[in-house]
Amino acid sequence: MQQEHLFKILVIGDLGVGKTSIIKRYVHQVFSQHYRATIGVDFALKVLQWDNNTVIRLQLWDIAGQERYGNMTRVYYREAVGALVVFDVGRWSTFDAVLTWKDDLDSKVTLSQGRPVPAVLLANKSDQVAVQNPKLDSFCKENAFVAWFETSAKENRNIEEAVRCLVDHILANEGRSYGAAAADGDPLVLSGHSGNARTSHPSCRACTRS
């Protein structure tokens, strides 16, 4: 019998870091240089055939960058089980804001026993500027990110890999095991893209706290 699961994932970060572009690329496989700034919140749905018996529905919530300064994030964050935290590698002020977003996330939504929801850090727009910060591995460990990825919505770089990593951690938290998905070929990798995330960090689980 086929099982279905719905996971709410937040996509957060400062204004203009590329959150909407990442979601559009991942869900619809399209990219545009021109998106209007998100007002409040928007969301998109991605359906994954995780394995022969499991369908996972990802509800991706695109949280406006300015919402960090408002009081509505508690409502938007409710029932989330994972997050992508995004910064623009060409604007390091957006990296400085990452911990504010992470602290806001951790203060407003937790898993059972008070554990933080798994969060993956995305160093976005890497097609424009190479990531020069060799300390992101230790930054992730110190601040409880499960991993980080260099991403580019324009070049479709590492977005699917980052989401796959996040979903793996969500499933681990849910106490489920879907090892058959990896063995049979990961359905999250689309259109033959074979970006090597290991060039920017050791592996998905390398940033996991021990």
Coordinates of C-alpha atoms in Angstrom, one line a residue:
M1 CA 0.0 0.0 0.0
Q2 CA 1.4 3.4 -1.0
Q3 CA 2.1 5.9 1.8
E4 CA 1.9 9.6 1.4
H5 CA 3.6 12.3 3.6
L6 CA 3.4 16.0 3.6
F7 CA 6.4 18.0 4.7
K8 CA 6.4 21.8 5.2
I9 CA 9.8 23.3 4.3
L10 CA 10.6 27.0 4.9
V11 CA 12.9 28.9 2.5
I12 CA 14.2 31.9 4.4
G13 CA 16.9 34.6 4.1
D14 CA 17.3 38.3 3.4
L15 CA 15.6 40.2 0.6
G16 CA 17.0 39.5 -2.9
V17 CA 19.1 36.4 -2.1
G18 CA 17.2 34.3 -4.6
K19 CA 14.7 32.3 -2.6
T20 CA 11.9 32.6 -5.2
S21 CA 14.3 31.7 -8.0
I22 CA 15.5 28.6 -6.1
I23 CA 11.9 27.5 -5.6
K24 CA 10.9 28.2 -9.3
R25 CA 13.9 26.3 -10.5
Y26 CA 13.3 23.3 -8.2
V27 CA 9.5 23.0 -8.7
H28 CA 9.0 24.2 -12.3
Q29 CA 12.6 23.9 -13.8
V30 CA 12.4 27.5 -15.0
F31 CA 14.6 30.5 -14.3
S32 CA 14.1 34.2 -14.8
Q33 CA 16.2 37.3 -14.0
H34 CA 13.1 39.2 -13.1
Y35 CA 11.0 38.3 -10.1
R36 CA 9.0 40.7 -8.0
A37 CA 10.0 40.8 -4.3
T38 CA 7.8 38.4 -2.4
I39 CA 5.3 40.1 -0.1
G40 CA 4.5 38.2 3.1
V41 CA 4.6 34.6 2.0
D42 CA 4.1 32.4 -1.0
F43 CA 4.4 28.6 -1.4
A44 CA 4.7 25.9 -4.0
L45 CA 4.2 22.2 -4.0
K46 CA 6.6 19.5 -5.2
V47 CA 5.5 15.9 -5.4
L48 CA 8.2 13.3 -5.2
Q49 CA 7.9 9.5 -5.9
W50 CA 10.5 8.7 -3.2
D51 CA 10.3 5.0 -3.8
N52 CA 7.9 2.4 -5.1
N53 CA 5.7 2.7 -2.0
T54 CA 6.2 6.3 -0.9
V55 CA 5.0 9.7 -2.2
I56 CA 6.4 12.8 -0.5
R57 CA 4.7 16.1 -0.9
L58 CA 7.0 19.1 -0.2
Q59 CA 5.2 22.3 0.6
L60 CA 7.9 25.0 0.1
W61 CA 7.1 28.3 1.9
D62 CA 8.8 31.3 0.4
I63 CA 9.1 33.8 3.3
A64 CA 9.7 37.4 2.3
G65 CA 13.1 38.8 3.4
Q66 CA 11.6 41.7 5.3
E67 CA 9.5 39.3 7.4
R68 CA 12.5 38.9 9.7
Y69 CA 11.5 42.3 11.2
G70 CA 7.8 41.4 11.7
N71 CA 5.8 39.3 14.0
M72 CA 4.1 37.0 11.5
T73 CA 7.0 34.5 11.1
R74 CA 5.6 32.5 14.1
V75 CA 2.5 31.9 12.1
Y76 CA 4.4 31.1 8.9
Y77 CA 6.8 28.8 10.6
R78 CA 4.1 26.7 12.3
E79 CA 4.3 22.9 11.6
A80 CA 7.5 23.3 9.5
V81 CA 9.8 20.2 9.6
G82 CA 12.8 21.7 7.8
A83 CA 14.3 24.9 6.4
L84 CA 16.6 26.2 3.6
V85 CA 18.4 29.3 4.8
V86 CA 19.7 31.3 1.8
F87 CA 22.4 34.0 1.4
D88 CA 23.8 35.7 -1.6
V89 CA 27.6 35.0 -2.0
G90 CA 28.0 38.4 -3.7
R91 CA 26.5 40.3 -0.7
W92 CA 28.2 39.2 2.5
S93 CA 25.8 41.3 4.5
T94 CA 23.2 38.6 3.7
F95 CA 25.5 36.1 5.2
D96 CA 25.8 38.2 8.4
A97 CA 22.0 37.9 8.6
V98 CA 22.0 34.1 8.4
L99 CA 22.3 33.6 12.2
T100 CA 19.4 36.0 12.8
W101 CA 17.2 34.0 10.6
K102 CA 18.4 30.7 12.2
D103 CA 17.9 32.1 15.7
D104 CA 14.4 33.3 14.7
L105 CA 13.6 29.8 13.3
D106 CA 14.9 27.9 16.3
S107 CA 12.9 30.2 18.7
K108 CA 9.6 29.7 16.9
V109 CA 9.5 26.1 15.8
T110 CA 10.9 22.9 17.3
L111 CA 10.6 19.2 16.9
S112 CA 9.8 16.8 19.6
Q113 CA 11.8 17.2 22.8
G114 CA 12.7 20.7 21.8
R115 CA 15.1 19.8 19.0
P116 CA 15.6 22.3 16.2
V117 CA 14.2 21.5 12.8
P118 CA 17.0 20.5 10.3
A119 CA 18.3 23.5 8.3
V120 CA 20.5 23.5 5.2
L121 CA 22.5 26.6 4.4
L122 CA 22.6 27.7 0.7
A123 CA 25.4 29.9 -0.6
N124 CA 23.4 31.1 -3.6
K125 CA 24.3 32.9 -6.9
S126 CA 27.5 30.9 -7.0
D127 CA 27.5 31.4 -10.8
Q128 CA 28.4 35.0 -10.2
V129 CA 30.9 34.8 -7.4
A130 CA 32.9 31.8 -6.2
V131 CA 32.5 31.1 -2.5
Q132 CA 35.7 32.2 -0.8
N133 CA 34.9 31.3 2.8
P134 CA 36.7 28.0 3.8
K135 CA 35.1 28.2 7.3
L136 CA 31.5 27.3 6.3
D137 CA 32.0 23.7 7.4
S138 CA 32.8 24.8 10.9
F139 CA 30.2 27.5 10.8
C140 CA 27.6 24.9 10.0
K141 CA 28.7 22.7 12.9
E142 CA 28.9 25.5 15.4
N143 CA 25.4 26.8 14.5
A144 CA 23.5 23.5 14.0
F145 CA 23.1 23.5 10.2
V146 CA 23.0 20.0 8.9
A147 CA 24.9 20.9 5.7
W148 CA 25.7 23.7 3.2
F149 CA 25.7 23.9 -0.6
E150 CA 26.9 26.3 -3.2
T151 CA 23.8 26.8 -5.3
S152 CA 22.8 28.6 -8.5
A153 CA 19.2 28.8 -9.7
K154 CA 20.4 30.2 -13.0
E155 CA 22.7 27.2 -13.7
N156 CA 20.5 24.7 -11.7
R157 CA 23.5 23.9 -9.5
N158 CA 23.0 21.8 -6.3
I159 CA 19.4 22.8 -5.6
E160 CA 18.0 19.3 -5.9
E161 CA 21.0 17.9 -4.0
A162 CA 20.4 20.4 -1.2
V163 CA 16.7 19.5 -0.9
R164 CA 17.5 15.8 -1.0
C165 CA 19.9 16.3 1.9
L166 CA 17.2 18.1 3.8
V167 CA 14.6 15.5 3.1
D168 CA 17.0 12.8 4.3
H169 CA 17.3 14.5 7.6
I170 CA 13.6 15.1 7.9
L171 CA 13.0 11.4 7.3
A172 CA 15.6 10.5 9.9
N173 CA 13.8 12.7 12.4
E174 CA 10.5 11.1 11.5
G175 CA 12.0 7.7 12.4
R176 CA 11.5 6.3 8.8
S177 CA 14.0 4.6 6.6
Y178 CA 13.8 4.9 2.8
G179 CA 17.1 3.4 1.8
A180 CA 15.6 1.9 -1.4
A181 CA 15.3 5.3 -2.9
A182 CA 19.0 5.8 -3.0
A183 CA 19.6 2.2 -4.2
D184 CA 17.2 2.5 -7.0
G185 CA 18.2 5.9 -8.2
D186 CA 17.2 9.1 -6.5
P187 CA 14.1 10.7 -8.0
L188 CA 15.1 14.1 -6.8
V189 CA 17.9 14.4 -9.4
L190 CA 16.1 15.7 -12.5
S191 CA 17.0 16.2 -16.1
G192 CA 20.4 14.6 -15.9
H193 CA 22.0 17.3 -13.7
S194 CA 25.1 15.9 -12.0
G195 CA 26.4 18.8 -10.0
N196 CA 29.0 17.6 -7.5
A197 CA 28.2 19.1 -4.1
R198 CA 31.4 17.6 -2.7
T199 CA 33.4 20.3 -4.4
S200 CA 32.0 22.8 -1.9
H201 CA 31.8 20.6 1.2
P202 CA 32.7 17.1 2.1
S203 CA 29.2 15.6 2.1
C204 CA 25.6 16.2 3.1
R205 CA 26.2 14.7 6.5
A206 CA 29.6 16.2 7.1
C207 CA 28.2 19.2 8.8
T208 CA 26.0 17.1 11.1
R209 CA 26.7 17.6 14.8
S210 CA 28.0 14.4 16.4

